[in-house]
XYZ file of C-alpha atoms in Angstrom:
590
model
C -94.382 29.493 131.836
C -97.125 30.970 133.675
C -96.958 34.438 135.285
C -96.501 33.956 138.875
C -96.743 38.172 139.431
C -99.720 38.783 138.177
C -103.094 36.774 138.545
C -105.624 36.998 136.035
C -108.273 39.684 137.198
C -104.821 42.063 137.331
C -103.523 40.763 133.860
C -106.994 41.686 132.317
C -106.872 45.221 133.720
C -103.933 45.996 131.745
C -105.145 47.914 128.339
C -104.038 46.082 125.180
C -102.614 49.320 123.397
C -99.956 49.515 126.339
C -96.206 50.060 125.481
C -93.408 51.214 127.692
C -92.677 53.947 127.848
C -89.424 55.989 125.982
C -86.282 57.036 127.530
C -85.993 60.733 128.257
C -83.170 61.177 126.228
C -85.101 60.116 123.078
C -87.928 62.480 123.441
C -85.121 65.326 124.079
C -83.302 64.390 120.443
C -87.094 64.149 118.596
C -87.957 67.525 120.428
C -84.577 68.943 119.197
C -83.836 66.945 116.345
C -82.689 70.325 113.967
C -81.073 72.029 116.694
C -78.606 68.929 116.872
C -78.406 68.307 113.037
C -77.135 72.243 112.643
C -74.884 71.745 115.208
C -73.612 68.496 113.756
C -73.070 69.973 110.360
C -71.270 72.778 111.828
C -68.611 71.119 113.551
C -68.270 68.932 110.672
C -67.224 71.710 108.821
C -64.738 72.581 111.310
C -63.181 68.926 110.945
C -63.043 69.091 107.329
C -62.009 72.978 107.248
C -59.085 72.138 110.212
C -58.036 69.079 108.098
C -57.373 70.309 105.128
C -55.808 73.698 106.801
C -53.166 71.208 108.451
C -52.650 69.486 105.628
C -51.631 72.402 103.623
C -49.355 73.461 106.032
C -47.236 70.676 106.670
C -47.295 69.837 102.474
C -45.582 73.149 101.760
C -42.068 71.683 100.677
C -39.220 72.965 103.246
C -36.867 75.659 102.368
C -32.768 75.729 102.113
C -30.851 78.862 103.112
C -27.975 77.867 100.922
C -29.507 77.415 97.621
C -30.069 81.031 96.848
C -32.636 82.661 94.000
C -32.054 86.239 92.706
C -33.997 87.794 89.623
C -32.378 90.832 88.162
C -34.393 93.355 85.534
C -35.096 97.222 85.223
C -36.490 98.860 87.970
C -38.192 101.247 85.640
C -39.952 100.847 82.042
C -41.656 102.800 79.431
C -44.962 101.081 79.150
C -45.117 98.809 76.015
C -41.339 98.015 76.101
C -39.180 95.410 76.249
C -37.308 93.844 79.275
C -35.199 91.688 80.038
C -35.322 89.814 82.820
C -32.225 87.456 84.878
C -32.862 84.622 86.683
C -29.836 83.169 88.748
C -30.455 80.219 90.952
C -26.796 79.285 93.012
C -26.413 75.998 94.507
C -24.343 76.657 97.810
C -25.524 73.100 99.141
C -22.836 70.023 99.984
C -24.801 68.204 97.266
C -26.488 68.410 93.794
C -29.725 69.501 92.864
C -32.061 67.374 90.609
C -35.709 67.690 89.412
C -35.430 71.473 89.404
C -37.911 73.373 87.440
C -38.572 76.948 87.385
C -41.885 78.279 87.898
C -42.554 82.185 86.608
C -45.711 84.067 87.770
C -45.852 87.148 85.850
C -48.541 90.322 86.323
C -51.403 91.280 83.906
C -49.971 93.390 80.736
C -46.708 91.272 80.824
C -46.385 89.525 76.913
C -44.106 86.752 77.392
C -41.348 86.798 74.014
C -38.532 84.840 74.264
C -36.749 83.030 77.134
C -32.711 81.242 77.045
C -32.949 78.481 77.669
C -36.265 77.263 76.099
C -39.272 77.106 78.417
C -41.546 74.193 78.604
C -44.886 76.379 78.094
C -45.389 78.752 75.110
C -46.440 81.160 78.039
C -42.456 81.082 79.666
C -44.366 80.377 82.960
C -42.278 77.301 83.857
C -38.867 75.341 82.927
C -37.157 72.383 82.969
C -33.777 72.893 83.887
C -30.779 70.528 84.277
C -28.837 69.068 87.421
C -27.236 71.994 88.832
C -23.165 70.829 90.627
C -22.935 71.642 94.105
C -20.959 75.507 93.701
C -22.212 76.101 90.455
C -24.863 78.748 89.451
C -27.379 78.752 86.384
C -29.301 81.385 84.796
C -32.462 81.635 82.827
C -32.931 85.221 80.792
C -36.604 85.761 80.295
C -38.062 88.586 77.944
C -41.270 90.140 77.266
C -43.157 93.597 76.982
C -44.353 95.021 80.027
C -47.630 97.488 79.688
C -49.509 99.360 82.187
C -50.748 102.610 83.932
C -48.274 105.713 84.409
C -46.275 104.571 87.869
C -47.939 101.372 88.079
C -45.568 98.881 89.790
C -45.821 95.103 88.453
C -44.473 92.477 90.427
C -42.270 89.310 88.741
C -42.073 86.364 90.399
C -40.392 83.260 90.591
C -40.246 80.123 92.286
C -37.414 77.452 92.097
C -38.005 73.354 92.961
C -35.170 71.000 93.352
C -34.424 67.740 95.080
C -31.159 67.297 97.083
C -28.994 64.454 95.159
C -28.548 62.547 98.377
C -32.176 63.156 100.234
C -35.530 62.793 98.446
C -37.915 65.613 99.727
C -39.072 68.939 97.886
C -37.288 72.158 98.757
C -38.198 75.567 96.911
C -37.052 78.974 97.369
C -39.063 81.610 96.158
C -38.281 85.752 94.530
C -39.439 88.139 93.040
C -38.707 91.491 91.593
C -40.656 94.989 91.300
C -40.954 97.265 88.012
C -42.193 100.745 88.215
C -44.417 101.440 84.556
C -43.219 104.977 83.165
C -44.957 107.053 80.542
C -44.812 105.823 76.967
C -42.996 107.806 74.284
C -41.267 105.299 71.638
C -42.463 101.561 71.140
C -39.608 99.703 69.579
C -41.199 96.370 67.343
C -39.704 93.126 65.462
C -41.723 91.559 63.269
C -41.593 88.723 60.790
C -42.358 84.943 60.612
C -41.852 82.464 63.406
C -40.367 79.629 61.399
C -37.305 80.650 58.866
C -36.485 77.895 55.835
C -32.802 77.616 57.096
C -30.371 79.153 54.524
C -32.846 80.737 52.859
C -34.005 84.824 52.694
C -36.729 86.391 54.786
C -37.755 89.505 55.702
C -38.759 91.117 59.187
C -39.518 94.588 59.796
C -38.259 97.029 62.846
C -40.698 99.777 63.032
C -40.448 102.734 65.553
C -43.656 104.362 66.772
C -43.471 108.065 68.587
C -46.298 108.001 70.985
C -45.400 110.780 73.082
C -46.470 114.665 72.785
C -42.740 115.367 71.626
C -40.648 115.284 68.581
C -37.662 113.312 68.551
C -34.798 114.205 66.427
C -31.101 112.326 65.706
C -32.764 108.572 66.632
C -30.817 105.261 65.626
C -31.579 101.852 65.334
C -28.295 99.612 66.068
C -29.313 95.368 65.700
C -27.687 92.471 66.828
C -27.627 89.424 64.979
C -27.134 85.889 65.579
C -24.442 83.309 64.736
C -25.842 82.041 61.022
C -27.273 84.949 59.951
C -26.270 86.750 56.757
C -27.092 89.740 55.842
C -28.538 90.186 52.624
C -30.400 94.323 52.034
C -32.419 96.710 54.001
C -34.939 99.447 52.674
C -32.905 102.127 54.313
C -29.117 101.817 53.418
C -27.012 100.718 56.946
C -24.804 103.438 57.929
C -22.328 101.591 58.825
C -21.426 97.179 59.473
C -25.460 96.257 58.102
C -26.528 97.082 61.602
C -26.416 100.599 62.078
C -28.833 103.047 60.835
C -28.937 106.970 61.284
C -32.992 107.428 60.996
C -33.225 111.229 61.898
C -36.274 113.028 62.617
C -39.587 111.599 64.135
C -42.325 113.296 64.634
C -45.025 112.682 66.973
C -47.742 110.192 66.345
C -45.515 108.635 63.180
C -44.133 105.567 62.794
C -40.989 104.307 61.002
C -40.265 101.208 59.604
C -37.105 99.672 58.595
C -37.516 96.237 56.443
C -34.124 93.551 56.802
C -34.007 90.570 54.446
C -31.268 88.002 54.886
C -31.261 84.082 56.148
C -30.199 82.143 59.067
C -28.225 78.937 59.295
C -28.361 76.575 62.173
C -29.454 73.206 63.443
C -33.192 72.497 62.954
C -35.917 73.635 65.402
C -32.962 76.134 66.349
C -33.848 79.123 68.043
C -32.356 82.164 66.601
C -32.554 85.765 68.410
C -32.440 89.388 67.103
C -32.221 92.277 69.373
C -32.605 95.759 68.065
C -31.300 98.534 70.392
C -33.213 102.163 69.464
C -30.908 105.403 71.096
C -30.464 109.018 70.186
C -27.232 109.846 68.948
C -25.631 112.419 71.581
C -22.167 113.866 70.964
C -21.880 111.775 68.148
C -22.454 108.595 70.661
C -24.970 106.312 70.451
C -26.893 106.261 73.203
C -29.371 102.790 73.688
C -32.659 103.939 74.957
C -35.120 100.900 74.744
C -34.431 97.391 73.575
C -36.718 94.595 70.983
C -36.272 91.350 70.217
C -37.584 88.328 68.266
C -36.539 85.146 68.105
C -36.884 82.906 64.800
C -37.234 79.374 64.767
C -34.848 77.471 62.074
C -36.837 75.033 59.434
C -34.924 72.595 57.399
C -34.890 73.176 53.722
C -35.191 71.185 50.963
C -32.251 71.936 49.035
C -29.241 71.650 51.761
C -25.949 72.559 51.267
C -22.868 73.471 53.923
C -19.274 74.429 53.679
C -16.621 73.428 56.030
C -13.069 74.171 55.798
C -10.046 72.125 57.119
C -7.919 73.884 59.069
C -11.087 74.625 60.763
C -10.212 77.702 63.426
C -7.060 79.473 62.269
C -4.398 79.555 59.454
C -1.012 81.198 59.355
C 0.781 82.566 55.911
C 1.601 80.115 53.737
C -0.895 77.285 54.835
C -3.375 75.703 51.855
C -7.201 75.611 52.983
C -9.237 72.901 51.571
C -13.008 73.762 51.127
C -15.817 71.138 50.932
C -18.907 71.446 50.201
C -21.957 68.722 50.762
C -24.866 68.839 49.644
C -28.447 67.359 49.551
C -32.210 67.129 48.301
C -34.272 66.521 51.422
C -37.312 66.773 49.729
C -39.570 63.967 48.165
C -38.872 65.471 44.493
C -36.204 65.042 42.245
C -34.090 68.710 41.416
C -32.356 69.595 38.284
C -30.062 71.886 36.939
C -28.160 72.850 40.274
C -26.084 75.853 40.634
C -23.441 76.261 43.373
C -21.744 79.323 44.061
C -19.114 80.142 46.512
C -17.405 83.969 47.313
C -13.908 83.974 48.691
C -13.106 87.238 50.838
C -10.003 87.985 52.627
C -6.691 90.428 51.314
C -4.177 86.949 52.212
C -5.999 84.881 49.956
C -3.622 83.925 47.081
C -6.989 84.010 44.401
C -4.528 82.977 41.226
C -3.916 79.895 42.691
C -7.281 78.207 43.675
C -7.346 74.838 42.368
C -11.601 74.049 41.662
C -12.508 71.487 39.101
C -15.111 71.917 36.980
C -15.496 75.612 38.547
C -15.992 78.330 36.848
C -13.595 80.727 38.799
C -13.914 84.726 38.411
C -11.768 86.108 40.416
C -12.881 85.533 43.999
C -16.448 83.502 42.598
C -16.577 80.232 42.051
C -19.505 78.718 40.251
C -20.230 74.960 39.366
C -23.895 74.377 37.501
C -24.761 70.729 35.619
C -22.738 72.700 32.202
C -19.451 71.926 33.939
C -20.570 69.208 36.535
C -22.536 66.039 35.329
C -23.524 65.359 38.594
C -25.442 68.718 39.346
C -27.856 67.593 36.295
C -30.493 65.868 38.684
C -30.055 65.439 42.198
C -32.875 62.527 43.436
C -34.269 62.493 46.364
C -32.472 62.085 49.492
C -29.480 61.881 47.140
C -26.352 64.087 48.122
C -22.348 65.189 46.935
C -19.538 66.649 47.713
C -17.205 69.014 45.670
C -13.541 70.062 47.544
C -11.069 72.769 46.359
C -7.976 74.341 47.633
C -7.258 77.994 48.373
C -3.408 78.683 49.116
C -2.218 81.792 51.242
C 0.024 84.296 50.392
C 3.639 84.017 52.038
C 3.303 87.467 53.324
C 0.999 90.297 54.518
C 0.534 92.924 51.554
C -1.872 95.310 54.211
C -1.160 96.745 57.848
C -5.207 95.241 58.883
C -5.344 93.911 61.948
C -7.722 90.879 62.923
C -7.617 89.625 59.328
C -10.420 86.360 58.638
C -10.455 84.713 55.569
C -14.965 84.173 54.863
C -16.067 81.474 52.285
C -19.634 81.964 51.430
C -22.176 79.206 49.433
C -25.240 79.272 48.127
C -27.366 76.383 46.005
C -30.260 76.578 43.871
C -32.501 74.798 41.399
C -35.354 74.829 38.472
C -37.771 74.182 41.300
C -35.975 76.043 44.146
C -35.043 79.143 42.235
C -34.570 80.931 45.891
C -30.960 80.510 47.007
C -30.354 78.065 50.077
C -27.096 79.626 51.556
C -24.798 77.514 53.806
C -23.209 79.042 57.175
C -20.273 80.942 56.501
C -17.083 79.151 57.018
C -14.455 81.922 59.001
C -11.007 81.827 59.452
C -8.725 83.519 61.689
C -5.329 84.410 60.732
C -3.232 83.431 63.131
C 0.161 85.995 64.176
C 3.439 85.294 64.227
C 6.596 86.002 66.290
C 9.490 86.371 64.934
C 12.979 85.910 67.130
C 16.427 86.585 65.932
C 19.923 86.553 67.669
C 22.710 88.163 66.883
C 26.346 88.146 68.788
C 29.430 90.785 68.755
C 32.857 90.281 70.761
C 33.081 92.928 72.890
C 36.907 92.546 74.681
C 39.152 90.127 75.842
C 40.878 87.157 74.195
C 39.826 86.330 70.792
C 40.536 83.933 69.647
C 39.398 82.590 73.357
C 42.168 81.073 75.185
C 41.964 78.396 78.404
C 41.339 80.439 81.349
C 40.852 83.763 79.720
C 38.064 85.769 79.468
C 36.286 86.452 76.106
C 32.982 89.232 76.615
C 30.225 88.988 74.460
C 27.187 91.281 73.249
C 24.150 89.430 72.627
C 21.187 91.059 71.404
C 17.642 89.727 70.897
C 15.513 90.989 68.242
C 11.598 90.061 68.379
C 8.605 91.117 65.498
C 5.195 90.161 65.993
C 3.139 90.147 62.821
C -0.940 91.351 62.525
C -2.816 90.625 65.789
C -1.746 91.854 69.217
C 0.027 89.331 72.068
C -0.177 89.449 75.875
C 1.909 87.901 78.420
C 4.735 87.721 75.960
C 8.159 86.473 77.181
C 11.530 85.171 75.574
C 13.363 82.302 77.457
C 16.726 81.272 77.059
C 19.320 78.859 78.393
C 22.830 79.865 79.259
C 25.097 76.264 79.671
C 27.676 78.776 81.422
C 28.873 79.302 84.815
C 26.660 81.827 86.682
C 29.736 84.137 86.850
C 29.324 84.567 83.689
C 26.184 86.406 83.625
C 27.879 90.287 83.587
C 24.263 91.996 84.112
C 25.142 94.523 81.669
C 21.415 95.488 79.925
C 20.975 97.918 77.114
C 18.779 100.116 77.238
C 18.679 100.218 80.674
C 14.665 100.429 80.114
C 14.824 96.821 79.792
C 16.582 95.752 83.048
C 13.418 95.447 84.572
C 11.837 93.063 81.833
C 15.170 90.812 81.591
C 16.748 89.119 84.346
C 18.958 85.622 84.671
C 17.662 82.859 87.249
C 21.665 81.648 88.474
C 19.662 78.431 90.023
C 18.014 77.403 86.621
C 20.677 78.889 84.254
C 18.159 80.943 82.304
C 17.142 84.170 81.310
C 13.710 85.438 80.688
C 13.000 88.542 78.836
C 9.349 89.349 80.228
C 7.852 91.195 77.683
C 4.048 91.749 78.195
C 2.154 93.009 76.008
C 3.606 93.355 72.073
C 1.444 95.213 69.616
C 0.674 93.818 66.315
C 3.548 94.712 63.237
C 5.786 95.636 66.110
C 9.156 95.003 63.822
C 7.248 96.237 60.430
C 5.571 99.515 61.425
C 7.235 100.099 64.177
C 10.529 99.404 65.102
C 11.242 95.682 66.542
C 11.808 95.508 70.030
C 15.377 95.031 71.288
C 17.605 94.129 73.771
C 21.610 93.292 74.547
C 23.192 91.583 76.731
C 26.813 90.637 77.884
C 28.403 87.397 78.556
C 31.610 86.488 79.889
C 32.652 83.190 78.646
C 35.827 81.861 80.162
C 37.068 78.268 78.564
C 38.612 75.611 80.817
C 40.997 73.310 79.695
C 37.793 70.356 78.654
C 36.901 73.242 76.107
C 39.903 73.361 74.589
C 39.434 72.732 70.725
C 35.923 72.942 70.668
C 33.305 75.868 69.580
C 31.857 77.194 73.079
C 28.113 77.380 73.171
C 26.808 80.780 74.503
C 23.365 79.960 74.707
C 20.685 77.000 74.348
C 16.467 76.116 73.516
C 16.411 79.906 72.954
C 12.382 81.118 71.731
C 9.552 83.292 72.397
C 5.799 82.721 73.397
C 2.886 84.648 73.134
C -0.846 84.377 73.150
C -2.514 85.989 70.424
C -6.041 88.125 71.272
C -7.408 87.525 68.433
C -7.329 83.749 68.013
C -7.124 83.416 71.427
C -3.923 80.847 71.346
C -0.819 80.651 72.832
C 2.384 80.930 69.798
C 6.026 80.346 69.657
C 8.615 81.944 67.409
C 10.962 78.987 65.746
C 13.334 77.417 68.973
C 16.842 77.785 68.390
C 18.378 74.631 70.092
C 22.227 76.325 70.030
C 24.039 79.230 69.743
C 27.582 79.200 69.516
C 31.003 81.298 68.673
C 30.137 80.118 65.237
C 26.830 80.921 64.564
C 26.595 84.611 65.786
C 29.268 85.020 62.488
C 31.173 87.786 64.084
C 33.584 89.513 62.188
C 36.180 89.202 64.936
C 35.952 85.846 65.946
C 35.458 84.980 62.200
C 39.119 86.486 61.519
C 40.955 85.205 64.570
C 39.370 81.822 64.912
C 36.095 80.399 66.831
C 37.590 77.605 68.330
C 39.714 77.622 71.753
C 42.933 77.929 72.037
């Protein structure tokens, strides 16, 4: 279409290189082109900076006020000692906690030891711990040495996660605790190997180092072993239990070292802990100063062997225990010429009387090898046996101990495995006994008893308690009489505030309390009397009256931590209290 605007002189005025021209606004940006990049990039940064400030804020998880987190440990420490520190997480919420896991954040010259129960880092820095009930509490004990500079204060921290049961977001509460790092003067060390073949001996030293500018004079070393661990020697002779050494004089700069050999028992992979307490002996007390310990990690052995004994808590005189003892090659080699040996300790053991085949019985050691035993010849792989035998008790205490266990100890070896494997001990507790007796006098009034007249009785209870001490021990007794006759005559008067008679339930109770042990064989029994007044009606007449009924005692014993009961006597009667009286004139009414 042709241009109607412009003719053609006006058209061919127009230069060919002509272009419109730009918007303002462009030239401004091309002028200023950096200027507006940097200020571009800078509130990018902002964005990004803001974003991720927000988003950290709102992704911290929320926090309960009734689940509460407390950490307990010294306030003070020598540098290069031990502590021990307590964890205690409470669960005061409505519901119960799940996922929780315990995260530890501890300060430079903290060396992470041990930790119940196990953490899930060899560091102890986190753990993961089990549902926690709504109103329960858990605790996780942490221990490590803490080093530093004189009054240096270290900070212990530790953070708890958990889910509600019935809502699904985060929580955490958070705590931590302060320790002030004192001046070093004695350094207190455990060592030995990590893994232990279970049953079998090792050896871990305790050694004491005096770092301080002073002398120290009367020090001793008192340890604490676990469950499963038998003591075996110890290059400086125990002053007293295997765990208690005097170790004098130690002078600055000098170290002591004290070497224990023995074995631990337990499951495999088990974790077993030593703690070693070093004092000073003041006033002849021991006095704890700083604290070690080590924990040893149970391996299985090749050559296995246990012991277990049925009854399998506590016996009583007179019972029979029967032993047995399995064992086992776990190893990929066959083993010959096995030799078991057991040691029997405890002074109610009746020793003439253990019945062992194929033992070889020495007194209180038994021994079975492949001489006396076909099957202890070879022992294949993976190939196990058993061997039982029976160890009566005597029918009564020859000693005045107290707390009396009866230990059976094993041990198994072979050609290849000439190094003992010992089994866990097997312990007994011997279990007390009460003893109740009841004994009746006539006193006044018709004998023999007549219809409607009164006959008065004397009864008296007599009550022993054999080798461990009772609490919260009582006699009970019925009385099928009329509540009249109940006389509340007491002698000694000393026990009218122990024994009273309940008219509404017909019984007496004879609230005893406490009763030491061989009350009624070192020391008198204890006693009381009583009176009844027994008056017959005429449905009696002919007929032995019964004076009291379901009479026995009950006890619990300390040591075994059960409750006992003397023998119940179901009646007593005119008859049975055998009194010389009613004997001669006749125990039946009249």
């Amino acid at each position: 279409m042709d241009d109607q605007i412009l003719d053609d002189q006006a058209r061919s005025d127009i230069p060919q290189d002509f272009s419109k021209p730009e918007p303002v606004w462009k030239n401004f940006i091309k002028k200023n082109k950096v200027i507006i990049a940097s200020a571009l990039a800078v509130v990018l940064i902002i964005g990004i900076f803001w974003f991720f400030l927000s988003r950290s804020s709102t992704s911290n998880p929320p926090q309960s006020q009734n689940v509460i987190l407390l950490v307990k440990g010294p306030n003070q420490i020598t540098s290069g000692n031990e502590a021990e520190y307590t964890v205690v997480y409470r669960n005061g919420e409505n519901a119960d906690l799940v996922g929780v896991s315990l995260e530890m954040l501890y300060p430079t010259g903290f060396k992470f030891k041990s930790a119940t129960p196990a953490p899930a880092s060899s560091t102890g820095s986190s753990f993961n711990l089990p549902i926690l009930k709504q109103g329960e509490d858990g605790t996780v004990v942490i221990r490590g040495k803490l080093s530093g500079s004189t009054s240096e204060e270290k900070e212990i921290r530790a953070r708890l996660n958990y889910r509600l049961s019935n809502f699904n977001s985060e929580f955490v509460v958070s705590e931590s605790i302060h320790t002030t790092i004192l001046a070093p003067n004695l350094v207190l060390d455990i060592n030995g190997p990590v893994d232990v073949v279970n049953g079998q001996d090792t050896t871990f030293s305790v050694t004491i180092t005096n770092v301080s500018g002073n002398q120290f004079e009367n020090l001793a070393i008192q340890l604490v072993f676990p469950v499963g661990f038998s003591f075996t020697s110890s290059t400086i002779r125990a002053t007293k239990n295997n765990n208690y050494w005097v170790l004098g004089l130690l002078e600055t700069g000098n170290s002591q070292s004290l070497d224990i050999t023995g074995s631990f028992t337990g499951a495999d992979r088990e974790e077993k802990l030593v703690r070693a307490d070093l004092g000073q002996i003041i006033s002849n007390n021991f006095a704890p100063q700083i604290v070690s310990t080590a924990s040893f990690r149970v391996i299985p052995s090749s050559l296995a062997l246990t012991i277990t004994a049925q009854p399998q808590s506590y016996v009583k005189l007179g019972d029979t225990i029967t032993y047995k003892l399995a064992y086992m090659n776990r190893g990929s080699i066959g083993l010959s010429n096995l030799v078991i040996d057991v040691t029997l300790n405890g002074p109610v053991l009746e020793l003439s009387r253990v019945s062992a085949s194929n033992a070889i019985i020495n007194g209180s050691q038994l021994t079975w090898k492949a001489a006396t035993l076909s099957n202890l010849s070879i022992l294949s792989p993976n190939e196990r046996g058993e061997i039982t035998f029976t160890v009566p008790l005597k029918q009564q205490l020859t000693s005045n101990l107290k707390n009396q266990t009866i230990r059976a100890s094993a041990s198994i070896s072979s050609d290849e495995i000439t190094n003992p494997t010992r089994a866990g001990d097997s312990e007994l507790k011997l279990i007390s006994n009460l003893d109740l007796s009841i004994t009746g006098d006539y006193v006044s009034g018709a004998a023999p008893m007549q219809v409607g007249q009164t006959t008065v009785f004397a009864m008296t209870l007599l009550l022993s308690n054999l080798s461990n001490d009772l609490i919260n021990t009582e006699v009970v007794a019925s009385i099928p009489l009329p509540s009249s006759a109940w006389k509340n005559v007491i002698i000694p008067d000393s026990e009218s505030g122990r024994l009273s008679y309940d008219p509404n339930s017909g019984k007496i109770k004879w609230k005893i309390g406490d009763l030491v042990a061989f009350t009624g064989k070192f020391t008198p029994a204890l006693k009381v009397t009583f009176q009844l007044a027994v008056t017959p009606t005429e449905s009696d007449r002919g007929k032995t009256m019964t004076l009291l009924s379901d009479l026995f005692a009950t006890g619990t014993d300390t040591f075994v931590n059960q409750i006992i009961e003397s023998v119940k006597t179901s009646l007593v009667t005119v008859t049975s209290i055998n009194d010389e009286v009613m004997n001669l004139k006749g125990t039946s009414v009249e």
